[in-house]
Structure formats: structure tokens, C-alpha cells
PDB file of C-alpha atoms in Angstrom:
ATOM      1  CA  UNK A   1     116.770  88.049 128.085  1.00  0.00           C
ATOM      2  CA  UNK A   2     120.332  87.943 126.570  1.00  0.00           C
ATOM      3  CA  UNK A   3     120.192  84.069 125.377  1.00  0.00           C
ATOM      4  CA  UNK A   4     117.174  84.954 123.185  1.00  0.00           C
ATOM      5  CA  UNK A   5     114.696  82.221 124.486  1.00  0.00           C
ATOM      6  CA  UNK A   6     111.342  82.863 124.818  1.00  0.00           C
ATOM      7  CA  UNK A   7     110.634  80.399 127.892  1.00  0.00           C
ATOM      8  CA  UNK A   8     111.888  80.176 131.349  1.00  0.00           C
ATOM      9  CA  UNK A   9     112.065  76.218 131.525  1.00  0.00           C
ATOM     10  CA  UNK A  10     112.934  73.134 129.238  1.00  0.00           C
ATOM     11  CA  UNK A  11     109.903  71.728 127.878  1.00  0.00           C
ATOM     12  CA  UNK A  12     109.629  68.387 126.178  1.00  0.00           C
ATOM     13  CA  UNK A  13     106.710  68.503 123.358  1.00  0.00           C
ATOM     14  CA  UNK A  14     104.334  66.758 125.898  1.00  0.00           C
ATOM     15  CA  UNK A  15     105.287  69.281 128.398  1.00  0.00           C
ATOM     16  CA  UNK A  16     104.127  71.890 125.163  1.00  0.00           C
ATOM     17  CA  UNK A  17     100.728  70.489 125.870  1.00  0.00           C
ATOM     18  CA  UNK A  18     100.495  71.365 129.718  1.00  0.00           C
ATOM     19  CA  UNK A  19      97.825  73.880 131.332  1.00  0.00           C
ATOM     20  CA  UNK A  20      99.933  76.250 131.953  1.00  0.00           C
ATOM     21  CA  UNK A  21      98.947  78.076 128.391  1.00  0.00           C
ATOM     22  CA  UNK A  22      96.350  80.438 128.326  1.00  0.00           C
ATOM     23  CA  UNK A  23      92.873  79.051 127.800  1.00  0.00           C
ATOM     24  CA  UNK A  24      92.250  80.594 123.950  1.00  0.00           C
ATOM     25  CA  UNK A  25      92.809  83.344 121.698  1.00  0.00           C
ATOM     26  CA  UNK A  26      90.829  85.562 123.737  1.00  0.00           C
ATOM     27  CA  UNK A  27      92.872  85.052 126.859  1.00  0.00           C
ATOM     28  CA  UNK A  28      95.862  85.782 124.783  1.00  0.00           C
ATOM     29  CA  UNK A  29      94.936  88.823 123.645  1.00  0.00           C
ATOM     30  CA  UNK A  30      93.593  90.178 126.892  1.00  0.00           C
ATOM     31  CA  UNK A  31      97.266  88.966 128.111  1.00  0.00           C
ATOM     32  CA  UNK A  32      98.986  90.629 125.259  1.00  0.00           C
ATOM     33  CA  UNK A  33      97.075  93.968 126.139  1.00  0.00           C
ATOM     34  CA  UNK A  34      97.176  93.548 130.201  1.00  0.00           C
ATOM     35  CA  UNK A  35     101.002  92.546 130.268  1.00  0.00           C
ATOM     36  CA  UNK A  36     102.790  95.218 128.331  1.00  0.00           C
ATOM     37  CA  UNK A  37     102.839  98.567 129.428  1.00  0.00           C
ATOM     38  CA  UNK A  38     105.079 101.512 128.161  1.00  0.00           C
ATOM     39  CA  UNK A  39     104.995 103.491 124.469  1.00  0.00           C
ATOM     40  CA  UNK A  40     106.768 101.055 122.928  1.00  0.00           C
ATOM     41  CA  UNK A  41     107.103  97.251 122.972  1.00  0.00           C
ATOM     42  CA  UNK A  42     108.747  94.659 121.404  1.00  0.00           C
ATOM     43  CA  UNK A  43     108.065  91.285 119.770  1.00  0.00           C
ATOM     44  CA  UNK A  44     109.986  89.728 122.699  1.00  0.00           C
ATOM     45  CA  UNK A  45     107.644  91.837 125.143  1.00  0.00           C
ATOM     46  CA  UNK A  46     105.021  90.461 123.300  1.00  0.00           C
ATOM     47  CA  UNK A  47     105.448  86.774 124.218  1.00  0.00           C
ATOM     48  CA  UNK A  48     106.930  87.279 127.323  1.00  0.00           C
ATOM     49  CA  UNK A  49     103.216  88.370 128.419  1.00  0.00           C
ATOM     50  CA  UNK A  50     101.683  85.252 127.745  1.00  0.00           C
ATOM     51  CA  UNK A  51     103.854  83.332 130.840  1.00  0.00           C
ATOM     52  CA  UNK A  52     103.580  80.207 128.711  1.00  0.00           C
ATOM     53  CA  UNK A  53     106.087  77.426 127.746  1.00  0.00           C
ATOM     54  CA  UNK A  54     103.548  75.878 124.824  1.00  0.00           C
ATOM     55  CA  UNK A  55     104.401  76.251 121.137  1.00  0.00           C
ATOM     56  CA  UNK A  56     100.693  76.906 120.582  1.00  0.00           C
ATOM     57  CA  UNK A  57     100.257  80.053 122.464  1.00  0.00           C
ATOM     58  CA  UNK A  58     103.902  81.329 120.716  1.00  0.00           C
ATOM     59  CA  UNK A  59     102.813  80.482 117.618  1.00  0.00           C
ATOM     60  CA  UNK A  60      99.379  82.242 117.851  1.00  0.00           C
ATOM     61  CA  UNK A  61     100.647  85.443 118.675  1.00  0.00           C
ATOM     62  CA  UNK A  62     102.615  86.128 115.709  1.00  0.00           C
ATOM     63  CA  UNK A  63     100.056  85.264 113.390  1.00  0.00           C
ATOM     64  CA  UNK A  64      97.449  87.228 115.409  1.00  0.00           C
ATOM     65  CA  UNK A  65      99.735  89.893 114.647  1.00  0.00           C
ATOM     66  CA  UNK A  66     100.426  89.020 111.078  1.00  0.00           C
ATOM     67  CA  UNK A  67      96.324  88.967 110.129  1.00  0.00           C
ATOM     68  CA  UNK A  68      95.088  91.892 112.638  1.00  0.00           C
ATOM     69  CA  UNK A  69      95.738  95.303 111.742  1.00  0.00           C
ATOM     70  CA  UNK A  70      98.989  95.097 113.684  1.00  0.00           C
ATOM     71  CA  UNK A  71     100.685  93.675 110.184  1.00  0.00           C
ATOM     72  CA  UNK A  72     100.104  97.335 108.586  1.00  0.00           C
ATOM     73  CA  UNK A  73     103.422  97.816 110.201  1.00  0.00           C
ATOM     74  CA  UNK A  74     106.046  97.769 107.866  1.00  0.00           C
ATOM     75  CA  UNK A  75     107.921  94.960 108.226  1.00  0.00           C
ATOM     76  CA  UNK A  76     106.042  92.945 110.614  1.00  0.00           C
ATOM     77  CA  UNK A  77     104.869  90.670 108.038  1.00  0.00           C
ATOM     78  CA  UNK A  78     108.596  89.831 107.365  1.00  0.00           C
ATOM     79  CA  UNK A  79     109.018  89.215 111.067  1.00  0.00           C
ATOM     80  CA  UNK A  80     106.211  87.294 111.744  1.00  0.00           C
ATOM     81  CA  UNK A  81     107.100  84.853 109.521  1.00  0.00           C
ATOM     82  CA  UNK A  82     110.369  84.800 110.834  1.00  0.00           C
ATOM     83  CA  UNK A  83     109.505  83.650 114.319  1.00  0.00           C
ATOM     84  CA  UNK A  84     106.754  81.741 112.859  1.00  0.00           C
ATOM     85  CA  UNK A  85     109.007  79.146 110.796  1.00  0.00           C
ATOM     86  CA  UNK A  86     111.885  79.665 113.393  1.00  0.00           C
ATOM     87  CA  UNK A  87     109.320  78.399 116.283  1.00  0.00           C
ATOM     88  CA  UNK A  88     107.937  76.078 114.029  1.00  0.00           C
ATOM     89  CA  UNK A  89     111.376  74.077 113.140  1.00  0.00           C
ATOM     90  CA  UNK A  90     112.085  73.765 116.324  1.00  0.00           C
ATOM     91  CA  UNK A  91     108.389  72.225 117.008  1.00  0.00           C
ATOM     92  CA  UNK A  92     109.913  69.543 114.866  1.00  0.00           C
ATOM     93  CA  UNK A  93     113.480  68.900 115.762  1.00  0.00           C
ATOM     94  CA  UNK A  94     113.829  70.329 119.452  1.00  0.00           C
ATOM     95  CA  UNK A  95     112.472  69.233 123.020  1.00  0.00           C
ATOM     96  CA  UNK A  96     113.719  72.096 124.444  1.00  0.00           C
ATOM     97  CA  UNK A  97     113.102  76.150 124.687  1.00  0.00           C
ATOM     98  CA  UNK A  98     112.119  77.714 121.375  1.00  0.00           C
ATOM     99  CA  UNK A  99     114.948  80.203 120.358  1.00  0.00           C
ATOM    100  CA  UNK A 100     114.750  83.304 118.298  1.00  0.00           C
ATOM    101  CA  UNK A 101     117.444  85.695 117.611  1.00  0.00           C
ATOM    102  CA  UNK A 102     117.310  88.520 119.801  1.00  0.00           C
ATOM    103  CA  UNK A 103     116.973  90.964 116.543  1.00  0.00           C
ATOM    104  CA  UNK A 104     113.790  88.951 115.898  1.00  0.00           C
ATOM    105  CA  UNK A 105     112.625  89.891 119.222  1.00  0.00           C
ATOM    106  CA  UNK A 106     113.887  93.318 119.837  1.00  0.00           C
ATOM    107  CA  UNK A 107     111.524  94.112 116.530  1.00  0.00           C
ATOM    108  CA  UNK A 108     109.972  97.512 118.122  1.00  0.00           C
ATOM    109  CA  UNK A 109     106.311  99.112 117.748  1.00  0.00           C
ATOM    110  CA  UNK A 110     104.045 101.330 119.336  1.00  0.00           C
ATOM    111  CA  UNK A 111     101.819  99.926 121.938  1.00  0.00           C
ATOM    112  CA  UNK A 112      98.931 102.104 120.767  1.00  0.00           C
ATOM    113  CA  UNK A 113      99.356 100.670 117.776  1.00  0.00           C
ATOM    114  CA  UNK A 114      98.934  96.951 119.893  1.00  0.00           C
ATOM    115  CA  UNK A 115      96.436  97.442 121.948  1.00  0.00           C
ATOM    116  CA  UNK A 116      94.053  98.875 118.643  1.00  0.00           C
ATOM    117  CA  UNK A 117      94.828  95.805 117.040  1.00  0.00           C
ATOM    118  CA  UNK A 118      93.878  93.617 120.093  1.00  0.00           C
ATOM    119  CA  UNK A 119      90.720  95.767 120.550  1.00  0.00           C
ATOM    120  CA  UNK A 120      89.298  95.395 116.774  1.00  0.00           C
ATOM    121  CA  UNK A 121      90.541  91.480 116.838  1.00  0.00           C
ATOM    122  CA  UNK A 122      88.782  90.946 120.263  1.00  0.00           C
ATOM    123  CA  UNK A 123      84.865  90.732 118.755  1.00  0.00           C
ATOM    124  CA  UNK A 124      85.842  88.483 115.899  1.00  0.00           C
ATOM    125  CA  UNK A 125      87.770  86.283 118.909  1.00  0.00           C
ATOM    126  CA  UNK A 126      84.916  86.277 120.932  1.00  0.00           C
ATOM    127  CA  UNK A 127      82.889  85.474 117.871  1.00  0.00           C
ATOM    128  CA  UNK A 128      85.382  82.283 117.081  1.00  0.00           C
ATOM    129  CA  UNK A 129      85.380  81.120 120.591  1.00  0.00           C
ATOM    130  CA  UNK A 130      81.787  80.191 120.509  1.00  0.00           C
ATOM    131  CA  UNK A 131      82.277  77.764 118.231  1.00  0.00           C
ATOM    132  CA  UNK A 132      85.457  75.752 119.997  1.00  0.00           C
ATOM    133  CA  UNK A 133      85.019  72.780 121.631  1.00  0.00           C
ATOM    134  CA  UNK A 134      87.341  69.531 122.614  1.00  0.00           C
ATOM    135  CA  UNK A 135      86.846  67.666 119.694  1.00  0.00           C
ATOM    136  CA  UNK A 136      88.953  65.312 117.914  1.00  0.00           C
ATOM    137  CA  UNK A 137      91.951  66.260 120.345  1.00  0.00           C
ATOM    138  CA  UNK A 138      93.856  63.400 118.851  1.00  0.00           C
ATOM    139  CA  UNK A 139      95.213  65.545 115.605  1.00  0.00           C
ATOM    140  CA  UNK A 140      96.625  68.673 118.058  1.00  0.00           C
ATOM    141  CA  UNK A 141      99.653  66.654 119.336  1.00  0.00           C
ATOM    142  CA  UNK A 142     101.748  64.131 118.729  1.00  0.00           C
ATOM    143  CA  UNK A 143     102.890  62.771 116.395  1.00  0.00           C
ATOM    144  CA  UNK A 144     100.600  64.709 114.545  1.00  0.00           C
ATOM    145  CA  UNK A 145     101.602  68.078 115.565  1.00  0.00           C
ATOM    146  CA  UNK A 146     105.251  67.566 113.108  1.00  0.00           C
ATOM    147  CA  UNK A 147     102.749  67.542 110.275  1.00  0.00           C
ATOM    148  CA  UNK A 148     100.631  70.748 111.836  1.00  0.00           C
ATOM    149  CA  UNK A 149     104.337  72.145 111.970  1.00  0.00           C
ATOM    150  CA  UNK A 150     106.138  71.651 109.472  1.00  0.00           C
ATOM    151  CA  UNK A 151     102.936  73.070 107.165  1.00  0.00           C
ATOM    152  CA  UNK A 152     103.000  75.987 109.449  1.00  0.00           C
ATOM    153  CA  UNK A 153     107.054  76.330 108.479  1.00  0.00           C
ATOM    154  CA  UNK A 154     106.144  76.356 105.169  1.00  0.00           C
ATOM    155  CA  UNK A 155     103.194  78.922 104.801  1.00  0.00           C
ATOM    156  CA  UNK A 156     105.491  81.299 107.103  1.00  0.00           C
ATOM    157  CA  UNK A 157     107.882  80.861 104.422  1.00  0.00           C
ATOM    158  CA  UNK A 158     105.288  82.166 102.256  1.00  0.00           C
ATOM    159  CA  UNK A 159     105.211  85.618 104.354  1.00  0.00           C
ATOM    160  CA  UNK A 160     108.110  86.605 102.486  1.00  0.00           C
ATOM    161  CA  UNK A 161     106.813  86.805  99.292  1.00  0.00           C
ATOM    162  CA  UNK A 162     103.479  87.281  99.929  1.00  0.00           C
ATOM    163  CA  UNK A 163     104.554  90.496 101.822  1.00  0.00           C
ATOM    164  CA  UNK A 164     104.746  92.194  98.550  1.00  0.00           C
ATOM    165  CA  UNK A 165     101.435  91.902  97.771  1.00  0.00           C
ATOM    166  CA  UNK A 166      98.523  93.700  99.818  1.00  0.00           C
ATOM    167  CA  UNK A 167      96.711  91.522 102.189  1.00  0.00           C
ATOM    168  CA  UNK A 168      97.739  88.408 100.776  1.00  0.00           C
ATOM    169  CA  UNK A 169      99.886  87.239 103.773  1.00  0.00           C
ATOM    170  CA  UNK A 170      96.324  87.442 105.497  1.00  0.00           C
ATOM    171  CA  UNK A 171      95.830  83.977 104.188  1.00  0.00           C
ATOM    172  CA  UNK A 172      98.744  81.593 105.518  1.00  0.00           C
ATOM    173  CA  UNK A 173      98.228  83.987 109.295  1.00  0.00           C
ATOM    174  CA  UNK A 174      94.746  82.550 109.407  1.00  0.00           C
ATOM    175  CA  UNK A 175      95.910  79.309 108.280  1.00  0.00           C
ATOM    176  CA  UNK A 176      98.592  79.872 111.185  1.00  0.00           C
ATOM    177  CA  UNK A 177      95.816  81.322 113.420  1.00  0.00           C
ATOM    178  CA  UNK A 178      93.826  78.555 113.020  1.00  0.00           C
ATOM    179  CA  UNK A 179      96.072  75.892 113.788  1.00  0.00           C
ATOM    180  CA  UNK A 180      97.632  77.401 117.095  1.00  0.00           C
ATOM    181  CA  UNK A 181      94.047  77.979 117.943  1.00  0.00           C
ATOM    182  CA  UNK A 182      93.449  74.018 117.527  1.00  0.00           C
ATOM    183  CA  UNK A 183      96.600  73.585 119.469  1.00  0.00           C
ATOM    184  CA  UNK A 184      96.331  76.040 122.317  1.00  0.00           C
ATOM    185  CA  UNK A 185      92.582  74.823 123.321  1.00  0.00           C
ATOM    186  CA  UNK A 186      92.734  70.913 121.778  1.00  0.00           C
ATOM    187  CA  UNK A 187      90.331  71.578 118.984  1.00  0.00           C
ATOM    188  CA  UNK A 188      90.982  69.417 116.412  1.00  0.00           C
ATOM    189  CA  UNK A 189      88.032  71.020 113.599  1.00  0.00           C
ATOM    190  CA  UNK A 190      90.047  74.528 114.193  1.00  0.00           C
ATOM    191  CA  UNK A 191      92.860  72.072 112.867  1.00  0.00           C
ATOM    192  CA  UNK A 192      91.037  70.878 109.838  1.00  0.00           C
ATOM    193  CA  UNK A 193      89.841  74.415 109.425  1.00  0.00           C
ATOM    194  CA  UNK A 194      93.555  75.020 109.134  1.00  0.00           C
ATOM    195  CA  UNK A 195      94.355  72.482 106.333  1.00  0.00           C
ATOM    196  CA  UNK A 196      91.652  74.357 104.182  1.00  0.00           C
ATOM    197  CA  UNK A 197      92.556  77.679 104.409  1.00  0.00           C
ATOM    198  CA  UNK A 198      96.509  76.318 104.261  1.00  0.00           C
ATOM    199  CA  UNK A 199      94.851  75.036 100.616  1.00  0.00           C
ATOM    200  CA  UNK A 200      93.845  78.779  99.637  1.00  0.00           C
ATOM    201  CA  UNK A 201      97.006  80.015 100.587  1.00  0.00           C
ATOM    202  CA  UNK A 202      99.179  78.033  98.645  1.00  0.00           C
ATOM    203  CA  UNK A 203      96.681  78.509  96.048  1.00  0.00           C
ATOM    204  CA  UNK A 204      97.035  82.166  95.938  1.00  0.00           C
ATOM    205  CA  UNK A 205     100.887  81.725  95.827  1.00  0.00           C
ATOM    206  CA  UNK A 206     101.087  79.477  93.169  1.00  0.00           C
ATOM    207  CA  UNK A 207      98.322  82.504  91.291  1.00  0.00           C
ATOM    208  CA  UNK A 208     100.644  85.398  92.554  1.00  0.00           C
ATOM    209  CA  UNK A 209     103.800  84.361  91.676  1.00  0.00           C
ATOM    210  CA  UNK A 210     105.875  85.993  90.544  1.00  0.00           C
ATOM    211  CA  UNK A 211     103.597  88.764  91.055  1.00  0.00           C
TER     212      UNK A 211
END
């Protein structure tokens, strides 16, 4: 994938909306797991796995990655929130392919390493998925999805600082987590949910800094 985009088609943001994502965060994990295969994989592997064109589903895989044990990885917190505002902006401004640089997505880990993650993030998943339903679908698209994103853009920003400081990016990924969740399976109290814990985060930067 020399061009660096992560989908196959042009998508419009009502197109981002379409059934062709995976049904929830535990079908994206099971994805993540089933659709990579060799010692090592990258970022770009990653996403390719999910076969979807919706910003939710891309969106929820970084920060799955940034909050699981996955993010012990050094420098995966600084990635993640890379591709996280990078997707995000473009959620904004672009009816087209979300881009990321292909040094983003060449980012390289073990798939042990993965698929451990995946397997201790699966029960708390499972947990989280009984309690999603279609409710107030209204506030997981447009137009209010350029609010959902360009808060999103903003606590990934926070990844970069935050990585400094143990466990604290934890906060803005579930904040991230919790709105692609909303997104990706049209829940909008996962969305709400989201707006709290995006509260907490940008209280803990505001205690942290400058550290």
C-alpha cells in the first residue's frame, strides 16, 4: 500500500456510516487477532484486518491499542496518537480515504505481543458489550460527529505529553475508545460516556502539566 491510505474506496462521511464496519469492539478485536498472521505486524496490518471504510472502526483500533497492554510498547503511545488526530482531521475536513504516512503505518511489533493484548481486552469487551444498545443514534453522525472529532483530535494531541507520564494516556484512549465505540455500533450513551471521561482527561492534563 504505497499511497499510504488505509481504505480501498472513496467514502463520503455518510458512506463512513455504512454496514460494512464490523459490528463492535469485540468483532474488532477478534478481526485484529484472526487477520494478521506472521511474527511481526504493523500498524498498517493492523487496520487493514478490519476490511472497513468507517472512521469509527479506524479510530477504535488505535485507541484499543493505546489503553490495552499493547501501549507498554515504547512508542506506541506516540503513534497512536498520531493516527488518532491524523484520522480524526480528516473526519472533519475530508470526504474521502483517511491518509496516514506510511512511517505511521509501517510502525512494527510483535504479534505475540497483539494477540495478548486482544486476549486480556476481550473479557472487559465482552463485559462492555452487554450494556450497548441503539440509543440516541442521532449524536454518532452528522453534523455531530465534527464535534465527536475534533475532541478526539484534541485528546490525541494529549498522547504526546501524557506519554511521559505512566498510564496517564489511559485516560484520553478510553475517552477515544468510547467514542468510536458510540460510532462503530450507533450508541449514542457510549458517546456521552465519552464527553465525561474526555472531562477527566483534560483534567489530569491541566494537573500534570508540566509534569
Amino acid at each position: 500500500m504505497t499511497t499510504a491510505q488505509i481504505s480501498d474506496a472513496p467514502t463520503t462521511s455518510e458512506e463512513n456510516t455504512s454496514d460494512s464496519s464490523p459490528d463492535g469492539l469485540v468483532d474488532i478485536l477478534q478481526q485484529m487477532k484472526e487477520n494478521t498472521d506472521g511474527d511481526e505486524v504493523t500498524l498498517e496490518d493492523t487496520l487493514d484486518s478490519l476490511n472497513s471504510r468507517s472512521f469509527g472502526p479506524l479510530l477504535l483500533v488505535p485507541a484499543i491499542m493505546a489503553v490495552s497492554p499493547i501501549g507498554a510498547i515504547p512508542g506506541m503511545s506516540i503513534v497512536t496518537g498520531c493516527v488518532l488526530m491524523l484520522i480524526a482531521v480528516q473526519m472533519i475536513f475530508s470526504s474521502g480515504r483517511p491518509w496516514l504516512p506510511q512511517r505511521l503505518l509501517d510502525f512494527s511489533f510483535s504479534r505475540d505481543t497483539l494477540t495478548k493484548g486482544i486476549d486480556k481486552t476481550l473479557p472487559w469487551a465482552k463485559w462492555l458489550a452487554g450494556f450497548t444498545d441503539s440509543r440516541l443514534q442521532t449524536i454518532t453522525h452528522s453534523p455531530f460527529h465534527y464535534v465527536i472529532a475534533a475532541i478526539i483530535a484534541f485528546l490525541a494531541l494529549l498522547f504526546i505529553p501524557l506519554a511521559f507520564l505512566p498510564f496517564a494516556v489511559a485516560i484520553p484512549g478510553t475517552a477515544i475508545a468510547l467514542f468510536a465505540s458510540g460510532m462503530t455500533v450507533r450508541d449514542g450513551v457510549l458517546v456521552i460516556l465519552g464527553f465525561v471521561v474526555s472531562c477527566a482527561a483534560i483534567g489530569v492534563a491541566i494537573y500534570a502539566w508540566p509534569f
